[in-house]
XYZ file of C-alpha atoms in Angstrom:
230
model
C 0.000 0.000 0.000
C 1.056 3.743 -0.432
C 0.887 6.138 2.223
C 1.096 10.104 1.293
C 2.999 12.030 3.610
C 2.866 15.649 3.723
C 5.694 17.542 5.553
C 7.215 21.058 5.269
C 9.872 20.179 2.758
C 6.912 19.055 0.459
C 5.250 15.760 0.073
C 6.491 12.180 0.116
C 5.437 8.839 -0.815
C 6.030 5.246 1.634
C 5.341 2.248 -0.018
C 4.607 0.335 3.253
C 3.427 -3.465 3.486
C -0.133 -4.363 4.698
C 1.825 -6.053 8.114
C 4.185 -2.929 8.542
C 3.713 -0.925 11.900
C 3.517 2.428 12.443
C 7.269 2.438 14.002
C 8.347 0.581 10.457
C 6.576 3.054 8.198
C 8.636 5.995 10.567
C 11.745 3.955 9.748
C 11.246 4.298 5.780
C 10.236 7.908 6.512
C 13.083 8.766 8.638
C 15.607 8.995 5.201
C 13.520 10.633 3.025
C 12.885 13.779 5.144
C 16.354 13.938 6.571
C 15.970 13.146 10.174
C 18.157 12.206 12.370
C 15.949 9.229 13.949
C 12.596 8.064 13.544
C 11.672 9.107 17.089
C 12.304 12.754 16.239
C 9.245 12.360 13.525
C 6.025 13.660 14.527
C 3.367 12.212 12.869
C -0.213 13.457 12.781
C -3.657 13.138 11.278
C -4.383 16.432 10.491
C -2.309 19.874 9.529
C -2.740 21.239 13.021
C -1.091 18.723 14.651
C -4.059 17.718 17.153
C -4.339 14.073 15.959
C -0.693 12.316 16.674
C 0.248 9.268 16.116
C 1.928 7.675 18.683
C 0.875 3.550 18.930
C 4.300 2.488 17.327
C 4.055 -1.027 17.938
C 0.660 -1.440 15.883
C 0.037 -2.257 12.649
C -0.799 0.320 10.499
C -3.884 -1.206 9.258
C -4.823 -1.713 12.456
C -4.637 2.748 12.920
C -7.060 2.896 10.549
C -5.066 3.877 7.385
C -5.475 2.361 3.763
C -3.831 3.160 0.397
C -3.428 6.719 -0.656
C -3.965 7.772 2.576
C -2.232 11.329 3.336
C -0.522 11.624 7.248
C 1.283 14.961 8.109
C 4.877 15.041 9.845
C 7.594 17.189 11.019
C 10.539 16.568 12.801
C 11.152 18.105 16.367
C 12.525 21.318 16.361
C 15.249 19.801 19.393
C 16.187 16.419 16.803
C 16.996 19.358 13.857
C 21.058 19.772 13.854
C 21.355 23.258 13.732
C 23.760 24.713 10.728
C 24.727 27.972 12.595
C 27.784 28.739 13.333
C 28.261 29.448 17.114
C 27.689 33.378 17.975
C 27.123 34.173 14.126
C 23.917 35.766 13.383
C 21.431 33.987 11.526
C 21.324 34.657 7.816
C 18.672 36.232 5.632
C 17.467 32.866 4.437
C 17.106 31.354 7.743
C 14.912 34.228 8.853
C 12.508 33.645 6.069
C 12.748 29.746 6.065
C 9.164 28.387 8.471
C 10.635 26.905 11.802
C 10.630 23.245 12.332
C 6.809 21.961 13.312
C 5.155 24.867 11.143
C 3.567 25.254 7.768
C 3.004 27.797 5.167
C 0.530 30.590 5.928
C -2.035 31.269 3.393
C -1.703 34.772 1.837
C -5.041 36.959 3.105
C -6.160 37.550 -0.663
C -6.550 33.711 -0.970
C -8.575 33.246 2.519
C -10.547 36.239 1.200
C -11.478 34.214 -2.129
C -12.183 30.917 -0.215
C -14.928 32.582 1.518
C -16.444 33.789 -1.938
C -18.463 30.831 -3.782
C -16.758 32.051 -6.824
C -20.023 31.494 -9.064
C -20.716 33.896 -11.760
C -23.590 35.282 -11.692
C -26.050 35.462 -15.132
C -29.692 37.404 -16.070
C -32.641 35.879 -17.431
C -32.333 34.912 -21.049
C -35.249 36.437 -22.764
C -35.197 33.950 -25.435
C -34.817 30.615 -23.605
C -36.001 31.023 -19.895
C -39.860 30.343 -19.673
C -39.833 30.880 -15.697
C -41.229 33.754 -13.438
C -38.721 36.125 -12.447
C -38.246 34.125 -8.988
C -37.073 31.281 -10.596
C -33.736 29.517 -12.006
C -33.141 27.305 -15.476
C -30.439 25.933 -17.302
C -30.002 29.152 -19.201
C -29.604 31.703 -16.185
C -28.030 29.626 -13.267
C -24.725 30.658 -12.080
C -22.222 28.911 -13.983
C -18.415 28.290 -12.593
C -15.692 30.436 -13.365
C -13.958 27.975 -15.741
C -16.996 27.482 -18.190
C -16.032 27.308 -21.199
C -18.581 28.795 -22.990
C -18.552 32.075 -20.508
C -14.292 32.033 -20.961
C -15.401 31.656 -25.085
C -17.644 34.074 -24.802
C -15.621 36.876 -23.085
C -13.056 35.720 -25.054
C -10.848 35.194 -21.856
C -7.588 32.983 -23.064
C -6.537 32.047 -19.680
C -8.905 31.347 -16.556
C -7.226 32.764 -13.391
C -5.455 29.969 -10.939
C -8.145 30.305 -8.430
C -10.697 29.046 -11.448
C -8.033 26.885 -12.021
C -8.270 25.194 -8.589
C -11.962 24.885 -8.856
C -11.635 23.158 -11.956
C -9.358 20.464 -11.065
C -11.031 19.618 -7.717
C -14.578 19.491 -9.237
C -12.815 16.897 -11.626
C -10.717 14.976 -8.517
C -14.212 14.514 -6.689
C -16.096 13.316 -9.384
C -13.524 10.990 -10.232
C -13.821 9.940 -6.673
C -17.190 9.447 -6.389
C -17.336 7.545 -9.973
C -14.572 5.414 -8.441
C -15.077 4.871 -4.995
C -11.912 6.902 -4.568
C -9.403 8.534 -6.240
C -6.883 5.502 -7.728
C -3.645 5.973 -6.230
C -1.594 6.105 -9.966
C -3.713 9.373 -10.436
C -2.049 12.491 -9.020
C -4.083 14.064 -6.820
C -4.204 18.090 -7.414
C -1.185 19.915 -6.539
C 0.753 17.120 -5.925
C 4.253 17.267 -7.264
C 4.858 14.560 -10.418
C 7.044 11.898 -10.236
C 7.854 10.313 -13.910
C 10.962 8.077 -12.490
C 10.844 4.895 -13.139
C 9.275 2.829 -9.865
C 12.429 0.921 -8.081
C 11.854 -2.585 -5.974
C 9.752 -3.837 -8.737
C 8.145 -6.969 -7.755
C 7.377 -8.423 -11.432
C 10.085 -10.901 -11.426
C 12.317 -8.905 -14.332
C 15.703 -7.447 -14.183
C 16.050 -3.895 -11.791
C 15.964 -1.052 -14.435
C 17.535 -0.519 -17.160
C 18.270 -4.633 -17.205
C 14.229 -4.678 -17.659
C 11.378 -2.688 -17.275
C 7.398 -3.228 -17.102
C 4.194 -1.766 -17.186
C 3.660 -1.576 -13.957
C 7.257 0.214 -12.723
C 7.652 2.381 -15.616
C 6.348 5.848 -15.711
C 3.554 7.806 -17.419
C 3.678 9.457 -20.849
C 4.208 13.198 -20.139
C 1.982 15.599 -23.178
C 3.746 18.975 -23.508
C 0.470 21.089 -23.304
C -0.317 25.452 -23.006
C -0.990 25.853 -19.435
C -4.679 26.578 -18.902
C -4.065 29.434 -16.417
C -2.778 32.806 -15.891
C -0.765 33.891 -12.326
């Protein structure tokens, strides 16, 4: 199974066995993010940090977790070697760099657009809506920002990111809800792409480049205009 991890130096990936315990999938973990032990990961639920997990010695199907399942970790702030010189002041970068334990804030103009519903407002067609004036059809319900036939017909070449966003996590949840769930080879929005080729393949063939297979070697990348504007 394949457990997302999502930490402040961006997000990871554990390939972690059905038997593996919590203090097994920390070990795996432990490289990838640079830490100096496992015990010096803290692992949590959520992005505020509320929901740790700490039962190390059980399994991890046992916590609750399944594939594509996304945890959130940082690593103490007392495990972190520290890379200052003694007595030297700290340098512009790590001023600006978050401290260990913290994420990102969100700039106010996007917290400002969250609370907007984003939905574009249209009149009553005189030709096509039928309905009293405190009613709603097809023809004069607010449409999303990235319609294409409102971007056509304002003749608007690239939809703004936020319409962007909305876009790509209308299409993530309906894919979900067609699916069960999102499939774990689809990248999830915003998730940085990996086209490597998948190591430990369990096929039987030769590591790469001996021998390759469907299932270990990557997706076809399409060079393609980006949809948005920034």
């Amino acid at each position: 199974m394949l457990i997302r991890i999502r930490s402040p130096d961006g997000m990871h990936r554990i390939e972690a066995g059905l038997k593996d315990t919590l203090a097994q999938l920390l070990e795996k973990l432990a490289p990838v993010m640079n830490a100096p032990s496992p015990d010096a990961i803290v692992l949590t639920r959520d992005v505020g940090g509320q929901s740790i997990l700490a039962e190390f010695e059980q399994s991890i199907i046992s916590l609750g977790l399944k594939h594509g399942d996304m945890l959130f970790a940082t690593v103490a702030p007392s495990a972190r070697p520290s890379v200052e010189p003694t007595g030297a002041q700290p340098s512009a970068s790590s001023r600006n760099r978050p401290a260990a334990g913290s994420f990102i804030v969100q700039e106010d103009v996007d917290s400002q657009l969250e609370k907007d519903d984003g939905l574009i407002r249209r009149k009553r067609d005189t030709k096509f809506c039928k309905h009293g004036a405190n009613a709603m059809c097809e023809y004069c319900t607010p449409t999303e920002p990235y319609d294409a036939g409102y971007l056509a017909e304002n003749k608007i070449k690239h939809m703004s990111f936020h319409a962007y966003l909305r876009k790509i996590l209308a299409q993530s949840k309906i894919r979900g809800d067609i699916s069960g769930g999102i499939p774990p080879n689809i990248p999830l929005p915003l998730e940085d792409l990996d086209y490597c080729v998948k190591p430990h393949c369990l096929s039987g063939h030769a590591p790469w480049p001996e021998g390759i297979c469907t299932k270990c070697q990557p997706s076809a990348v399409t060079l393609q205009r980006q949809p948005f504007r920034m």
